[in-house]
Amino acid sequence: MGLAKTEIFTDQQNKIALFAKAFGHPARVAILQQLFKTDSCYCGNLVDEIGLAQPTISQHLKELKLLGLIKGNVEGTSVCYCIDEEIWTEMKIIMEDFLNQDLVNKQDCC
């Protein structure tokens, strides 16, 4: 299997790619939206609200947690998830800089 060669890219390029991955599946988008609406949530609540199977929700929660956008606190036998505000703010700044780039001195290329 080939390597991703992420080391040849800048830290910012790698972060942009990781953050963009969070929005690469509609289930993750729905989970993030639900977490913003309710401030915090358990996996079972997300299953009820989103309508996907528990293992599917758990896999997407794991991915969002690995990306750093959410965090989870163990409460008994359950995990309560919420948005990691510090990482979310960092992501917004990085993505805004990336998305607000202007095409300066760009001539017709086609």
PDB file of C-alpha atoms in Angstrom:
ATOM      1  CA  MET A   1       0.000   0.000   0.000  1.00  0.00           C
ATOM      2  CA  GLY A   2       1.356   3.447  -0.893  1.00  0.00           C
ATOM      3  CA  LEU A   3       2.234   6.066   1.664  1.00  0.00           C
ATOM      4  CA  ALA A   4       0.246   9.275   1.934  1.00  0.00           C
ATOM      5  CA  LYS A   5       3.506  11.271   1.972  1.00  0.00           C
ATOM      6  CA  THR A   6       1.943  13.849   4.263  1.00  0.00           C
ATOM      7  CA  GLU A   7       5.434  14.855   5.394  1.00  0.00           C
ATOM      8  CA  ILE A   8       6.044  16.636   2.074  1.00  0.00           C
ATOM      9  CA  PHE A   9       3.208  19.061   2.813  1.00  0.00           C
ATOM     10  CA  THR A  10       3.116  21.923   5.305  1.00  0.00           C
ATOM     11  CA  ASP A  11       1.455  21.562   8.682  1.00  0.00           C
ATOM     12  CA  GLN A  12      -1.260  23.918   7.494  1.00  0.00           C
ATOM     13  CA  GLN A  13      -1.921  21.894   4.331  1.00  0.00           C
ATOM     14  CA  ASN A  14      -2.216  18.726   6.400  1.00  0.00           C
ATOM     15  CA  LYS A  15      -4.560  20.426   8.875  1.00  0.00           C
ATOM     16  CA  ILE A  16      -6.786  21.736   6.073  1.00  0.00           C
ATOM     17  CA  ALA A  17      -7.018  18.231   4.610  1.00  0.00           C
ATOM     18  CA  LEU A  18      -7.865  16.715   8.000  1.00  0.00           C
ATOM     19  CA  PHE A  19     -10.497  19.325   8.781  1.00  0.00           C
ATOM     20  CA  ALA A  20     -12.018  18.911   5.320  1.00  0.00           C
ATOM     21  CA  LYS A  21     -12.270  15.172   6.002  1.00  0.00           C
ATOM     22  CA  ALA A  22     -14.703  15.938   8.813  1.00  0.00           C
ATOM     23  CA  PHE A  23     -17.129  17.353   6.254  1.00  0.00           C
ATOM     24  CA  GLY A  24     -16.526  14.546   3.765  1.00  0.00           C
ATOM     25  CA  HIS A  25     -19.490  12.489   4.960  1.00  0.00           C
ATOM     26  CA  PRO A  26     -23.024  13.755   5.600  1.00  0.00           C
ATOM     27  CA  ALA A  27     -23.304  11.658   8.782  1.00  0.00           C
ATOM     28  CA  ARG A  28     -20.397  13.571  10.342  1.00  0.00           C
ATOM     29  CA  VAL A  29     -21.982  16.863   9.298  1.00  0.00           C
ATOM     30  CA  ALA A  30     -25.279  15.771  10.888  1.00  0.00           C
ATOM     31  CA  ILE A  31     -23.485  14.717  14.086  1.00  0.00           C
ATOM     32  CA  LEU A  32     -21.718  18.072  14.349  1.00  0.00           C
ATOM     33  CA  GLN A  33     -24.992  19.932  13.740  1.00  0.00           C
ATOM     34  CA  GLN A  34     -26.718  17.890  16.436  1.00  0.00           C
ATOM     35  CA  LEU A  35     -23.895  18.526  18.902  1.00  0.00           C
ATOM     36  CA  PHE A  36     -24.211  22.266  18.283  1.00  0.00           C
ATOM     37  CA  LYS A  37     -27.976  22.112  18.841  1.00  0.00           C
ATOM     38  CA  THR A  38     -27.809  20.157  22.072  1.00  0.00           C
ATOM     39  CA  ASP A  39     -24.391  21.291  23.405  1.00  0.00           C
ATOM     40  CA  SER A  40     -23.547  17.682  24.340  1.00  0.00           C
ATOM     41  CA  CYS A  41     -24.906  14.284  23.464  1.00  0.00           C
ATOM     42  CA  TYR A  42     -24.645  10.544  23.992  1.00  0.00           C
ATOM     43  CA  CYS A  43     -24.250   8.109  21.108  1.00  0.00           C
ATOM     44  CA  GLY A  44     -27.745   6.726  21.758  1.00  0.00           C
ATOM     45  CA  ASN A  45     -29.267  10.189  21.437  1.00  0.00           C
ATOM     46  CA  LEU A  46     -27.485  10.660  18.112  1.00  0.00           C
ATOM     47  CA  VAL A  47     -28.794   7.298  16.885  1.00  0.00           C
ATOM     48  CA  ASP A  48     -32.341   8.437  17.707  1.00  0.00           C
ATOM     49  CA  GLU A  49     -31.929  11.884  16.145  1.00  0.00           C
ATOM     50  CA  ILE A  50     -29.985  10.971  13.011  1.00  0.00           C
ATOM     51  CA  GLY A  51     -31.486   7.574  12.327  1.00  0.00           C
ATOM     52  CA  LEU A  52     -28.339   5.598  11.602  1.00  0.00           C
ATOM     53  CA  ALA A  53     -27.278   2.404  13.346  1.00  0.00           C
ATOM     54  CA  GLN A  54     -25.316   2.691  16.586  1.00  0.00           C
ATOM     55  CA  PRO A  55     -22.109   1.175  15.120  1.00  0.00           C
ATOM     56  CA  THR A  56     -22.242   3.668  12.247  1.00  0.00           C
ATOM     57  CA  ILE A  57     -22.687   6.632  14.605  1.00  0.00           C
ATOM     58  CA  SER A  58     -19.897   5.280  16.828  1.00  0.00           C
ATOM     59  CA  GLN A  59     -17.518   5.021  13.866  1.00  0.00           C
ATOM     60  CA  HIS A  60     -18.218   8.616  12.806  1.00  0.00           C
ATOM     61  CA  LEU A  61     -17.837   9.830  16.399  1.00  0.00           C
ATOM     62  CA  LYS A  62     -14.483   8.055  16.560  1.00  0.00           C
ATOM     63  CA  GLU A  63     -13.390   9.765  13.330  1.00  0.00           C
ATOM     64  CA  LEU A  64     -14.487  13.207  14.557  1.00  0.00           C
ATOM     65  CA  LYS A  65     -12.682  12.605  17.832  1.00  0.00           C
ATOM     66  CA  LEU A  66      -9.486  11.554  16.016  1.00  0.00           C
ATOM     67  CA  LEU A  67      -9.742  14.743  13.954  1.00  0.00           C
ATOM     68  CA  GLY A  68      -9.961  16.654  17.226  1.00  0.00           C
ATOM     69  CA  LEU A  69     -13.248  18.401  16.519  1.00  0.00           C
ATOM     70  CA  ILE A  70     -15.129  16.687  19.330  1.00  0.00           C
ATOM     71  CA  LYS A  71     -14.232  15.374  22.732  1.00  0.00           C
ATOM     72  CA  GLY A  72     -15.888  12.803  24.912  1.00  0.00           C
ATOM     73  CA  ASN A  73     -16.257  12.478  28.666  1.00  0.00           C
ATOM     74  CA  VAL A  74     -16.906   9.068  30.179  1.00  0.00           C
ATOM     75  CA  GLU A  75     -19.975   9.078  32.394  1.00  0.00           C
ATOM     76  CA  GLY A  76     -20.548   5.619  33.825  1.00  0.00           C
ATOM     77  CA  THR A  77     -20.815   3.228  30.912  1.00  0.00           C
ATOM     78  CA  SER A  78     -21.560   5.988  28.379  1.00  0.00           C
ATOM     79  CA  VAL A  79     -19.548   8.721  26.696  1.00  0.00           C
ATOM     80  CA  CYS A  80     -20.938  12.236  26.470  1.00  0.00           C
ATOM     81  CA  TYR A  81     -19.690  14.031  23.333  1.00  0.00           C
ATOM     82  CA  CYS A  82     -19.362  17.740  22.673  1.00  0.00           C
ATOM     83  CA  ILE A  83     -17.608  20.105  20.274  1.00  0.00           C
ATOM     84  CA  ASP A  84     -14.006  20.890  21.233  1.00  0.00           C
ATOM     85  CA  GLU A  85     -14.344  24.676  21.132  1.00  0.00           C
ATOM     86  CA  GLU A  86     -10.592  25.349  20.974  1.00  0.00           C
ATOM     87  CA  ILE A  87     -10.022  23.072  17.972  1.00  0.00           C
ATOM     88  CA  TRP A  88     -13.244  24.256  16.304  1.00  0.00           C
ATOM     89  CA  THR A  89     -12.047  27.875  16.569  1.00  0.00           C
ATOM     90  CA  GLU A  90      -8.623  26.924  15.195  1.00  0.00           C
ATOM     91  CA  MET A  91     -10.276  25.103  12.300  1.00  0.00           C
ATOM     92  CA  LYS A  92     -12.467  28.093  11.468  1.00  0.00           C
ATOM     93  CA  ILE A  93      -9.430  30.390  11.308  1.00  0.00           C
ATOM     94  CA  ILE A  94      -7.393  27.998   9.163  1.00  0.00           C
ATOM     95  CA  MET A  95     -10.288  27.221   6.814  1.00  0.00           C
ATOM     96  CA  GLU A  96     -11.292  30.869   6.527  1.00  0.00           C
ATOM     97  CA  ASP A  97      -7.751  31.821   5.487  1.00  0.00           C
ATOM     98  CA  PHE A  98      -7.754  29.011   2.951  1.00  0.00           C
ATOM     99  CA  LEU A  99     -11.224  29.701   1.554  1.00  0.00           C
ATOM    100  CA  ASN A 100     -10.737  33.466   1.371  1.00  0.00           C
ATOM    101  CA  GLN A 101      -7.689  33.299  -0.868  1.00  0.00           C
ATOM    102  CA  ASP A 102      -8.016  35.605  -3.829  1.00  0.00           C
ATOM    103  CA  LEU A 103      -6.853  34.769  -7.280  1.00  0.00           C
ATOM    104  CA  VAL A 104      -4.298  37.554  -7.546  1.00  0.00           C
ATOM    105  CA  ASN A 105      -2.642  38.276 -10.894  1.00  0.00           C
ATOM    106  CA  LYS A 106      -4.510  35.364 -12.391  1.00  0.00           C
ATOM    107  CA  GLN A 107      -4.689  35.519 -16.145  1.00  0.00           C
ATOM    108  CA  ASP A 108      -7.066  33.592 -18.323  1.00  0.00           C
ATOM    109  CA  CYS A 109      -5.733  30.082 -18.246  1.00  0.00           C
ATOM    110  CA  CYS A 110      -8.237  28.482 -20.574  1.00  0.00           C
TER     111      CYS A 110
END
